């Protein structure tokens, strides 16, 4: 019920903001997207722009499965209800065909359309604000020159009518938008800077992996906070901590292993789950090896998030020893693990190479919010197909086999075995996730 | 004709092992490839998802993954003067159906072929003379050599992630491997599976008897593995549900685990399920295949035009399609003329259950389809047949594949067959029961063949394929020889008793009891169009844009399990289509 409470809080905030906005008499003029003077002379490169679109994974939100490319209509959950992505094909009526480059840059950096209307920050313009003039120009050239126009009208958001008033978002921007391009740190080297630019900007990793504040804003967009990319809870999943924590983070991963995960969806430590599978399938597998390595190098540079309240991992053979000694029946969840999980993940929890994920020290298993772990147990999971690793290895669902209490016991066992030390999962947690799946 | 589809470059009939191999290898050239499968689509999850698929009643008792015999089946008789009756229940052999075909429910034993088996006629004449060959035995050379096939055996093993130990790498003998092995270019892709108790006892006993045990090559992965197509396998956990089952664990090689993930990514490939092909259509002169006709899920007759046709269904269906499409001359057992249906063979198997004392734990509930130790001292021509007076040989193994209650728990001779006495006997013996087997080649005979049944038709109105086959003296004498070997090995293993099924002179083919699904021949490959249906490239002699894959191209039976050879022949055919046929379509071998 936390979600509902959050919604009401936002309703109240929105009303206060509405009143305040009247009082402040906000400047209704279109903001300046701050394009550099060199842009006027630069010849845009639409082929390079296609790669920018891949880095930005535009298709993830703007293309429905089986639908026209980039014609919008994908539902995006927000605490207020679903909003739908828009048509970004060159269609003049429904898409961006009538946009100037300046109009486009304003949308990407400030979330303001040519007609002055404000975008919901479900569109990650707070991240795209980091993107360089050149990359934006090439992306615009790609979208307007290489993409087929689709006459698909935008869908009306599933947000209650009263809250559909968008101009208070100007206030949201004032509070939360840092309208500044990525500033390289020369001392850190080229790879780090490229990685930071991609992670903070086009790849918009923080959209899912950074915890959000009361205003649904990412609490940090540029690595200035130790909670940047420290894991979150979003749309029924728990995107993992990408910082250097040795427990729920990437502290024990090598940069190469991170890059491998981005290329194939799998690594010796863990496999991707849920929406990250789509990110790998549509975006990261098509990145250049250098860009994937740059991302990995940047992520490896992020120090651990504050450990307070986080799970730890200290590899231990005690669980396997207990199984081998026949003591498993005294541990709730262990029997179920043996019956349903050990065939692949093994009694050691080590899994098998890149085929069956290692459960000891898995960021998903150890995440602060157990949503993704519960979801996988209930619903199963399937790896993305990539060029390098096309097998869509799947875990079958077990939601039909175990009730909420049993899933809680099983998830708790997994979170507290082989050296994993994460908080137990309650039947209420499972019930909540199960409801979200319906 | 109600419906005509858009033409494709290649249409493949059947989407199991050979269909998948041909599809990916030809799609890689950019050709438009379409596979037609009569059964359901299926994949590891959800079709074989744990724990639902490991259901002995659904799979082993009710044959959940096998051909639906109420739609189409075969008729069987022992000799050409008998009346054939329909095979109405699964018994002796188990044809698969659906995407993946028999590649789903096979066990995983993955062998090659012995070089002399491919030239058995020449070899026998050279070593034993003409008088050694029984009068009605139709021996012939296959037209392809082991050396030509070696890269394709290698390819198929690396696709499957076969677990094994090389015995002979390019002529260098390797300790721990099979000393009779034909030279291979390199080691197996994965090390052997761990030996279960039966195999440990078998290896020890056969070594003591002076034989040469080695780990049976198994396409049940012993380690995590990524194959040359990028497909990932997970290691086998010895759950004991291989034969009759789809693998829950991505461990057993199947089209689904090793090829289809890569094939699905290719935009010039497509497949259709519920497409039951009834005919290969040909031009008026019969020299060109124009496509195939199939019945779709709605019961409509559909014509699928194609530039090239590949028959890649199970053995029975490939042979019947050749007959019903009137391609090639049907075999006549009275004159010995004709090729379609000729040299129908069926591998023999002797199976002996070994019962041990209570200190010897076998734990037969665990196992893996291909795991085991084997000896080849009596395979092919590895031993002197002269004093024995029979042609052929086989492989003897101590496998441990999983014995479950519904599949049948063997008991020693004399144990009660029902009631509390039976229960007590199961309790006393189950954990201490192993099984050793001999699998033997079946030679080709003038009177063993396939044709269309004059009486029975299937649900589509097509005549059933008729099998005419029984065991012959040569083969039964070989079987008796192997029966003696099995009993001696059982004794050396320390079995307190051993009993099972050994074929002896006077026995006939019992179609009710499971034997194996290793039927072969019927559209033999060869060098002479008078005795073979396809040339050494598996190309029809009569219709040059028709290729025929599967064990039906075997010229006669072999000692090893057929899948390794079936796969290698598919890669061999695909390779030659790519390098020769596509550059210059037309007959590839001179008559």
PDB file of N, CA and C in Angstrom, chain B residues 439-505:
ATOM      1  N   UNK B 439      24.166 -53.465 -28.361  1.00  0.00           N
ATOM      2  CA  UNK B 439      23.403 -52.947 -29.490  1.00  0.00           C
ATOM      3  C   UNK B 439      24.139 -53.347 -30.764  1.00  0.00           C
ATOM      4  N   UNK B 440      23.407 -53.970 -31.683  1.00  0.00           N
ATOM      5  CA  UNK B 440      24.076 -54.648 -32.796  1.00  0.00           C
ATOM      6  C   UNK B 440      23.536 -54.206 -34.143  1.00  0.00           C
ATOM      7  N   UNK B 441      24.427 -54.305 -35.116  1.00  0.00           N
ATOM      8  CA  UNK B 441      24.048 -53.921 -36.480  1.00  0.00           C
ATOM      9  C   UNK B 441      23.079 -54.954 -37.051  1.00  0.00           C
ATOM     10  N   UNK B 442      22.179 -54.476 -37.876  1.00  0.00           N
ATOM     11  CA  UNK B 442      21.254 -55.354 -38.585  1.00  0.00           C
ATOM     12  C   UNK B 442      21.580 -55.223 -40.066  1.00  0.00           C
ATOM     13  N   UNK B 443      21.920 -56.351 -40.689  1.00  0.00           N
ATOM     14  CA  UNK B 443      22.295 -56.293 -42.101  1.00  0.00           C
ATOM     15  C   UNK B 443      21.048 -56.160 -42.987  1.00  0.00           C
ATOM     16  N   UNK B 444      21.299 -55.832 -44.242  1.00  0.00           N
ATOM     17  CA  UNK B 444      20.202 -55.663 -45.201  1.00  0.00           C
ATOM     18  C   UNK B 444      19.948 -56.982 -45.923  1.00  0.00           C
ATOM     19  N   UNK B 445      18.673 -57.303 -46.113  1.00  0.00           N
ATOM     20  CA  UNK B 445      18.300 -58.561 -46.758  1.00  0.00           C
ATOM     21  C   UNK B 445      17.296 -58.310 -47.867  1.00  0.00           C
ATOM     22  N   UNK B 446      17.320 -59.221 -48.808  1.00  0.00           N
ATOM     23  CA  UNK B 446      16.417 -59.104 -49.948  1.00  0.00           C
ATOM     24  C   UNK B 446      14.949 -59.000 -49.519  1.00  0.00           C
ATOM     25  N   UNK B 447      14.569 -59.707 -48.464  1.00  0.00           N
ATOM     26  CA  UNK B 447      13.156 -59.760 -48.079  1.00  0.00           C
ATOM     27  C   UNK B 447      12.731 -58.701 -47.072  1.00  0.00           C
ATOM     28  N   UNK B 448      13.645 -57.834 -46.655  1.00  0.00           N
ATOM     29  CA  UNK B 448      13.297 -56.792 -45.670  1.00  0.00           C
ATOM     30  C   UNK B 448      13.189 -55.465 -46.408  1.00  0.00           C
ATOM     31  N   UNK B 449      11.983 -54.895 -46.438  1.00  0.00           N
ATOM     32  CA  UNK B 449      11.801 -53.685 -47.255  1.00  0.00           C
ATOM     33  C   UNK B 449      10.577 -52.907 -46.804  1.00  0.00           C
ATOM     34  N   UNK B 450      10.384 -51.768 -47.442  1.00  0.00           N
ATOM     35  CA  UNK B 450       9.259 -50.877 -47.149  1.00  0.00           C
ATOM     36  C   UNK B 450       8.493 -50.615 -48.441  1.00  0.00           C
ATOM     37  N   UNK B 451       7.160 -50.627 -48.353  1.00  0.00           N
ATOM     38  CA  UNK B 451       6.352 -50.180 -49.494  1.00  0.00           C
ATOM     39  C   UNK B 451       5.046 -49.590 -48.982  1.00  0.00           C
ATOM     40  N   UNK B 452       4.147 -49.234 -49.882  1.00  0.00           N
ATOM     41  CA  UNK B 452       2.873 -48.662 -49.452  1.00  0.00           C
ATOM     42  C   UNK B 452       1.871 -49.786 -49.215  1.00  0.00           C
ATOM     43  N   UNK B 453       1.152 -49.674 -48.108  1.00  0.00           N
ATOM     44  CA  UNK B 453       0.202 -50.726 -47.763  1.00  0.00           C
ATOM     45  C   UNK B 453      -1.005 -50.668 -48.706  1.00  0.00           C
ATOM     46  N   UNK B 454      -1.416 -51.822 -49.239  1.00  0.00           N
ATOM     47  CA  UNK B 454      -2.552 -51.819 -50.177  1.00  0.00           C
ATOM     48  C   UNK B 454      -3.897 -51.668 -49.469  1.00  0.00           C
ATOM     49  N   UNK B 455      -3.950 -51.833 -48.169  1.00  0.00           N
ATOM     50  CA  UNK B 455      -5.225 -51.884 -47.449  1.00  0.00           C
ATOM     51  C   UNK B 455      -5.478 -50.644 -46.591  1.00  0.00           C
ATOM     52  N   UNK B 456      -4.492 -50.291 -45.760  1.00  0.00           N
ATOM     53  CA  UNK B 456      -4.744 -49.278 -44.717  1.00  0.00           C
ATOM     54  C   UNK B 456      -4.322 -47.878 -45.153  1.00  0.00           C
ATOM     55  N   UNK B 457      -5.185 -46.905 -44.794  1.00  0.00           N
ATOM     56  CA  UNK B 457      -4.882 -45.499 -45.079  1.00  0.00           C
ATOM     57  C   UNK B 457      -4.913 -44.704 -43.780  1.00  0.00           C
ATOM     58  N   UNK B 458      -4.252 -43.536 -43.800  1.00  0.00           N
ATOM     59  CA  UNK B 458      -4.214 -42.720 -42.587  1.00  0.00           C
ATOM     60  C   UNK B 458      -5.337 -41.680 -42.593  1.00  0.00           C
ATOM     61  N   UNK B 459      -5.340 -40.795 -41.581  1.00  0.00           N
ATOM     62  CA  UNK B 459      -6.407 -39.807 -41.432  1.00  0.00           C
ATOM     63  C   UNK B 459      -6.449 -38.825 -42.592  1.00  0.00           C
ATOM     64  N   UNK B 460      -5.373 -38.767 -43.369  1.00  0.00           N
ATOM     65  CA  UNK B 460      -5.338 -37.846 -44.520  1.00  0.00           C
ATOM     66  C   UNK B 460      -5.693 -38.567 -45.817  1.00  0.00           C
ATOM     67  N   UNK B 461      -6.076 -39.835 -45.708  1.00  0.00           N
ATOM     68  CA  UNK B 461      -6.449 -40.599 -46.888  1.00  0.00           C
ATOM     69  C   UNK B 461      -5.272 -41.203 -47.632  1.00  0.00           C
ATOM     70  N   UNK B 462      -4.071 -41.119 -47.057  1.00  0.00           N
ATOM     71  CA  UNK B 462      -2.872 -41.634 -47.721  1.00  0.00           C
ATOM     72  C   UNK B 462      -2.612 -43.073 -47.279  1.00  0.00           C
ATOM     73  N   UNK B 463      -2.126 -43.924 -48.199  1.00  0.00           N
ATOM     74  CA  UNK B 463      -1.783 -45.289 -47.779  1.00  0.00           C
ATOM     75  C   UNK B 463      -0.676 -45.281 -46.730  1.00  0.00           C
ATOM     76  N   UNK B 464      -0.775 -46.183 -45.763  1.00  0.00           N
ATOM     77  CA  UNK B 464       0.266 -46.294 -44.736  1.00  0.00           C
ATOM     78  C   UNK B 464       1.513 -46.918 -45.332  1.00  0.00           C
ATOM     79  N   UNK B 465       2.631 -46.617 -44.714  1.00  0.00           N
ATOM     80  CA  UNK B 465       3.868 -47.296 -45.084  1.00  0.00           C
ATOM     81  C   UNK B 465       3.816 -48.713 -44.502  1.00  0.00           C
ATOM     82  N   UNK B 466       4.230 -49.704 -45.303  1.00  0.00           N
ATOM     83  CA  UNK B 466       4.213 -51.083 -44.825  1.00  0.00           C
ATOM     84  C   UNK B 466       5.649 -51.561 -44.590  1.00  0.00           C
ATOM     85  N   UNK B 467       5.882 -52.094 -43.377  1.00  0.00           N
ATOM     86  CA  UNK B 467       7.197 -52.645 -43.047  1.00  0.00           C
ATOM     87  C   UNK B 467       7.151 -54.156 -43.215  1.00  0.00           C
ATOM     88  N   UNK B 468       8.135 -54.703 -43.911  1.00  0.00           N
ATOM     89  CA  UNK B 468       8.287 -56.144 -43.996  1.00  0.00           C
ATOM     90  C   UNK B 468       9.674 -56.477 -43.464  1.00  0.00           C
ATOM     91  N   UNK B 469       9.728 -57.088 -42.282  1.00  0.00           N
ATOM     92  CA  UNK B 469      11.027 -57.295 -41.638  1.00  0.00           C
ATOM     93  C   UNK B 469      10.941 -58.403 -40.594  1.00  0.00           C
ATOM     94  N   UNK B 470      11.948 -59.228 -40.549  1.00  0.00           N
ATOM     95  CA  UNK B 470      12.092 -60.151 -39.417  1.00  0.00           C
ATOM     96  C   UNK B 470      13.575 -60.424 -39.229  1.00  0.00           C
ATOM     97  N   UNK B 471      13.923 -61.030 -38.097  1.00  0.00           N
ATOM     98  CA  UNK B 471      15.331 -61.304 -37.807  1.00  0.00           C
ATOM     99  C   UNK B 471      15.816 -62.465 -38.659  1.00  0.00           C
ATOM    100  N   UNK B 472      17.048 -62.368 -39.100  1.00  0.00           N
ATOM    101  CA  UNK B 472      17.637 -63.380 -39.974  1.00  0.00           C
ATOM    102  C   UNK B 472      18.717 -64.158 -39.218  1.00  0.00           C
ATOM    103  N   UNK B 473      19.014 -65.301 -39.733  1.00  0.00           N
ATOM    104  CA  UNK B 473      19.934 -66.226 -39.069  1.00  0.00           C
ATOM    105  C   UNK B 473      21.282 -65.576 -38.733  1.00  0.00           C
ATOM    106  N   UNK B 474      21.862 -64.861 -39.696  1.00  0.00           N
ATOM    107  CA  UNK B 474      23.153 -64.192 -39.471  1.00  0.00           C
ATOM    108  C   UNK B 474      23.099 -63.302 -38.239  1.00  0.00           C
ATOM    109  N   UNK B 475      22.045 -62.517 -38.152  1.00  0.00           N
ATOM    110  CA  UNK B 475      21.925 -61.531 -37.081  1.00  0.00           C
ATOM    111  C   UNK B 475      21.631 -62.207 -35.744  1.00  0.00           C
ATOM    112  N   UNK B 476      20.832 -63.258 -35.777  1.00  0.00           N
ATOM    113  CA  UNK B 476      20.503 -63.928 -34.520  1.00  0.00           C
ATOM    114  C   UNK B 476      21.711 -64.687 -33.967  1.00  0.00           C
ATOM    115  N   UNK B 477      22.538 -65.238 -34.868  1.00  0.00           N
ATOM    116  CA  UNK B 477      23.756 -65.890 -34.377  1.00  0.00           C
ATOM    117  C   UNK B 477      24.689 -64.844 -33.747  1.00  0.00           C
ATOM    118  N   UNK B 478      24.743 -63.677 -34.358  1.00  0.00           N
ATOM    119  CA  UNK B 478      25.513 -62.577 -33.764  1.00  0.00           C
ATOM    120  C   UNK B 478      24.937 -62.230 -32.389  1.00  0.00           C
ATOM    121  N   UNK B 479      23.612 -62.157 -32.297  1.00  0.00           N
ATOM    122  CA  UNK B 479      22.960 -61.806 -31.037  1.00  0.00           C
ATOM    123  C   UNK B 479      23.289 -62.824 -29.944  1.00  0.00           C
ATOM    124  N   UNK B 480      23.298 -64.089 -30.305  1.00  0.00           N
ATOM    125  CA  UNK B 480      23.632 -65.126 -29.313  1.00  0.00           C
ATOM    126  C   UNK B 480      25.068 -64.942 -28.811  1.00  0.00           C
ATOM    127  N   UNK B 481      25.961 -64.610 -29.748  1.00  0.00           N
ATOM    128  CA  UNK B 481      27.353 -64.341 -29.388  1.00  0.00           C
ATOM    129  C   UNK B 481      27.430 -63.195 -28.364  1.00  0.00           C
ATOM    130  N   UNK B 482      26.665 -62.139 -28.643  1.00  0.00           N
ATOM    131  CA  UNK B 482      26.660 -60.999 -27.724  1.00  0.00           C
ATOM    132  C   UNK B 482      25.977 -61.340 -26.401  1.00  0.00           C
ATOM    133  N   UNK B 483      24.974 -62.209 -26.445  1.00  0.00           N
ATOM    134  CA  UNK B 483      24.315 -62.637 -25.217  1.00  0.00           C
ATOM    135  C   UNK B 483      25.312 -63.309 -24.281  1.00  0.00           C
ATOM    136  N   UNK B 484      26.178 -64.157 -24.836  1.00  0.00           N
ATOM    137  CA  UNK B 484      27.202 -64.822 -24.016  1.00  0.00           C
ATOM    138  C   UNK B 484      28.146 -63.797 -23.397  1.00  0.00           C
ATOM    139  N   UNK B 485      28.531 -62.810 -24.198  1.00  0.00           N
ATOM    140  CA  UNK B 485      29.434 -61.776 -23.689  1.00  0.00           C
ATOM    141  C   UNK B 485      28.777 -61.019 -22.539  1.00  0.00           C
ATOM    142  N   UNK B 486      27.500 -60.689 -22.714  1.00  0.00           N
ATOM    143  CA  UNK B 486      26.795 -59.941 -21.669  1.00  0.00           C
ATOM    144  C   UNK B 486      26.746 -60.734 -20.365  1.00  0.00           C
ATOM    145  N   UNK B 487      26.436 -62.006 -20.469  1.00  0.00           N
ATOM    146  CA  UNK B 487      26.346 -62.817 -19.254  1.00  0.00           C
ATOM    147  C   UNK B 487      27.694 -62.927 -18.559  1.00  0.00           C
ATOM    148  N   UNK B 488      28.771 -63.049 -19.362  1.00  0.00           N
ATOM    149  CA  UNK B 488      30.105 -63.128 -18.766  1.00  0.00           C
ATOM    150  C   UNK B 488      30.471 -61.821 -18.075  1.00  0.00           C
ATOM    151  N   UNK B 489      30.089 -60.709 -18.695  1.00  0.00           N
ATOM    152  CA  UNK B 489      30.394 -59.405 -18.085  1.00  0.00           C
ATOM    153  C   UNK B 489      29.579 -59.229 -16.806  1.00  0.00           C
ATOM    154  N   UNK B 490      28.301 -59.623 -16.852  1.00  0.00           N
ATOM    155  CA  UNK B 490      27.449 -59.515 -15.662  1.00  0.00           C
ATOM    156  C   UNK B 490      28.076 -60.289 -14.501  1.00  0.00           C
ATOM    157  N   UNK B 491      28.567 -61.456 -14.813  1.00  0.00           N
ATOM    158  CA  UNK B 491      29.187 -62.282 -13.778  1.00  0.00           C
ATOM    159  C   UNK B 491      30.439 -61.598 -13.229  1.00  0.00           C
ATOM    160  N   UNK B 492      31.261 -61.074 -14.148  1.00  0.00           N
ATOM    161  CA  UNK B 492      32.493 -60.400 -13.716  1.00  0.00           C
ATOM    162  C   UNK B 492      32.202 -59.132 -12.930  1.00  0.00           C
ATOM    163  N   UNK B 493      31.028 -58.542 -13.167  1.00  0.00           N
ATOM    164  CA  UNK B 493      30.646 -57.347 -12.402  1.00  0.00           C
ATOM    165  C   UNK B 493      30.237 -57.717 -10.977  1.00  0.00           C
ATOM    166  N   UNK B 494      30.050 -59.004 -10.728  1.00  0.00           N
ATOM    167  CA  UNK B 494      29.662 -59.447  -9.395  1.00  0.00           C
ATOM    168  C   UNK B 494      28.161 -59.530  -9.200  1.00  0.00           C
ATOM    169  N   UNK B 495      27.404 -59.565 -10.287  1.00  0.00           N
ATOM    170  CA  UNK B 495      25.951 -59.651 -10.169  1.00  0.00           C
ATOM    171  C   UNK B 495      25.563 -60.994  -9.550  1.00  0.00           C
ATOM    172  N   UNK B 496      24.614 -60.964  -8.618  1.00  0.00           N
ATOM    173  CA  UNK B 496      24.150 -62.207  -8.018  1.00  0.00           C
ATOM    174  C   UNK B 496      23.223 -62.935  -8.979  1.00  0.00           C
ATOM    175  N   UNK B 497      22.549 -62.170  -9.849  1.00  0.00           N
ATOM    176  CA  UNK B 497      21.791 -62.795 -10.929  1.00  0.00           C
ATOM    177  C   UNK B 497      21.672 -61.799 -12.071  1.00  0.00           C
ATOM    178  N   UNK B 498      21.411 -62.322 -13.239  1.00  0.00           N
ATOM    179  CA  UNK B 498      21.269 -61.471 -14.422  1.00  0.00           C
ATOM    180  C   UNK B 498      20.194 -62.074 -15.297  1.00  0.00           C
ATOM    181  N   UNK B 499      19.291 -61.232 -15.761  1.00  0.00           N
ATOM    182  CA  UNK B 499      18.247 -61.747 -16.644  1.00  0.00           C
ATOM    183  C   UNK B 499      17.763 -60.618 -17.524  1.00  0.00           C
ATOM    184  N   UNK B 500      17.218 -60.973 -18.635  1.00  0.00           N
ATOM    185  CA  UNK B 500      16.731 -59.935 -19.534  1.00  0.00           C
ATOM    186  C   UNK B 500      16.358 -60.535 -20.854  1.00  0.00           C
ATOM    187  N   UNK B 501      16.589 -59.773 -21.912  1.00  0.00           N
ATOM    188  CA  UNK B 501      16.143 -60.215 -23.212  1.00  0.00           C
ATOM    189  C   UNK B 501      17.347 -60.342 -24.140  1.00  0.00           C
ATOM    190  N   UNK B 502      17.597 -61.545 -24.594  1.00  0.00           N
ATOM    191  CA  UNK B 502      18.645 -61.790 -25.582  1.00  0.00           C
ATOM    192  C   UNK B 502      17.990 -62.492 -26.762  1.00  0.00           C
ATOM    193  N   UNK B 503      18.113 -61.904 -27.940  1.00  0.00           N
ATOM    194  CA  UNK B 503      17.503 -62.509 -29.129  1.00  0.00           C
ATOM    195  C   UNK B 503      18.286 -63.759 -29.524  1.00  0.00           C
ATOM    196  N   UNK B 504      17.539 -64.844 -29.779  1.00  0.00           N
ATOM    197  CA  UNK B 504      18.167 -66.125 -30.139  1.00  0.00           C
ATOM    198  C   UNK B 504      17.546 -66.647 -31.416  1.00  0.00           C
ATOM    199  N   UNK B 505      18.258 -67.625 -32.020  1.00  0.00           N
ATOM    200  CA  UNK B 505      17.719 -68.235 -33.232  1.00  0.00           C
ATOM    201  C   UNK B 505      16.302 -68.753 -32.971  1.00  0.00           C
TER     202      UNK B 505
END
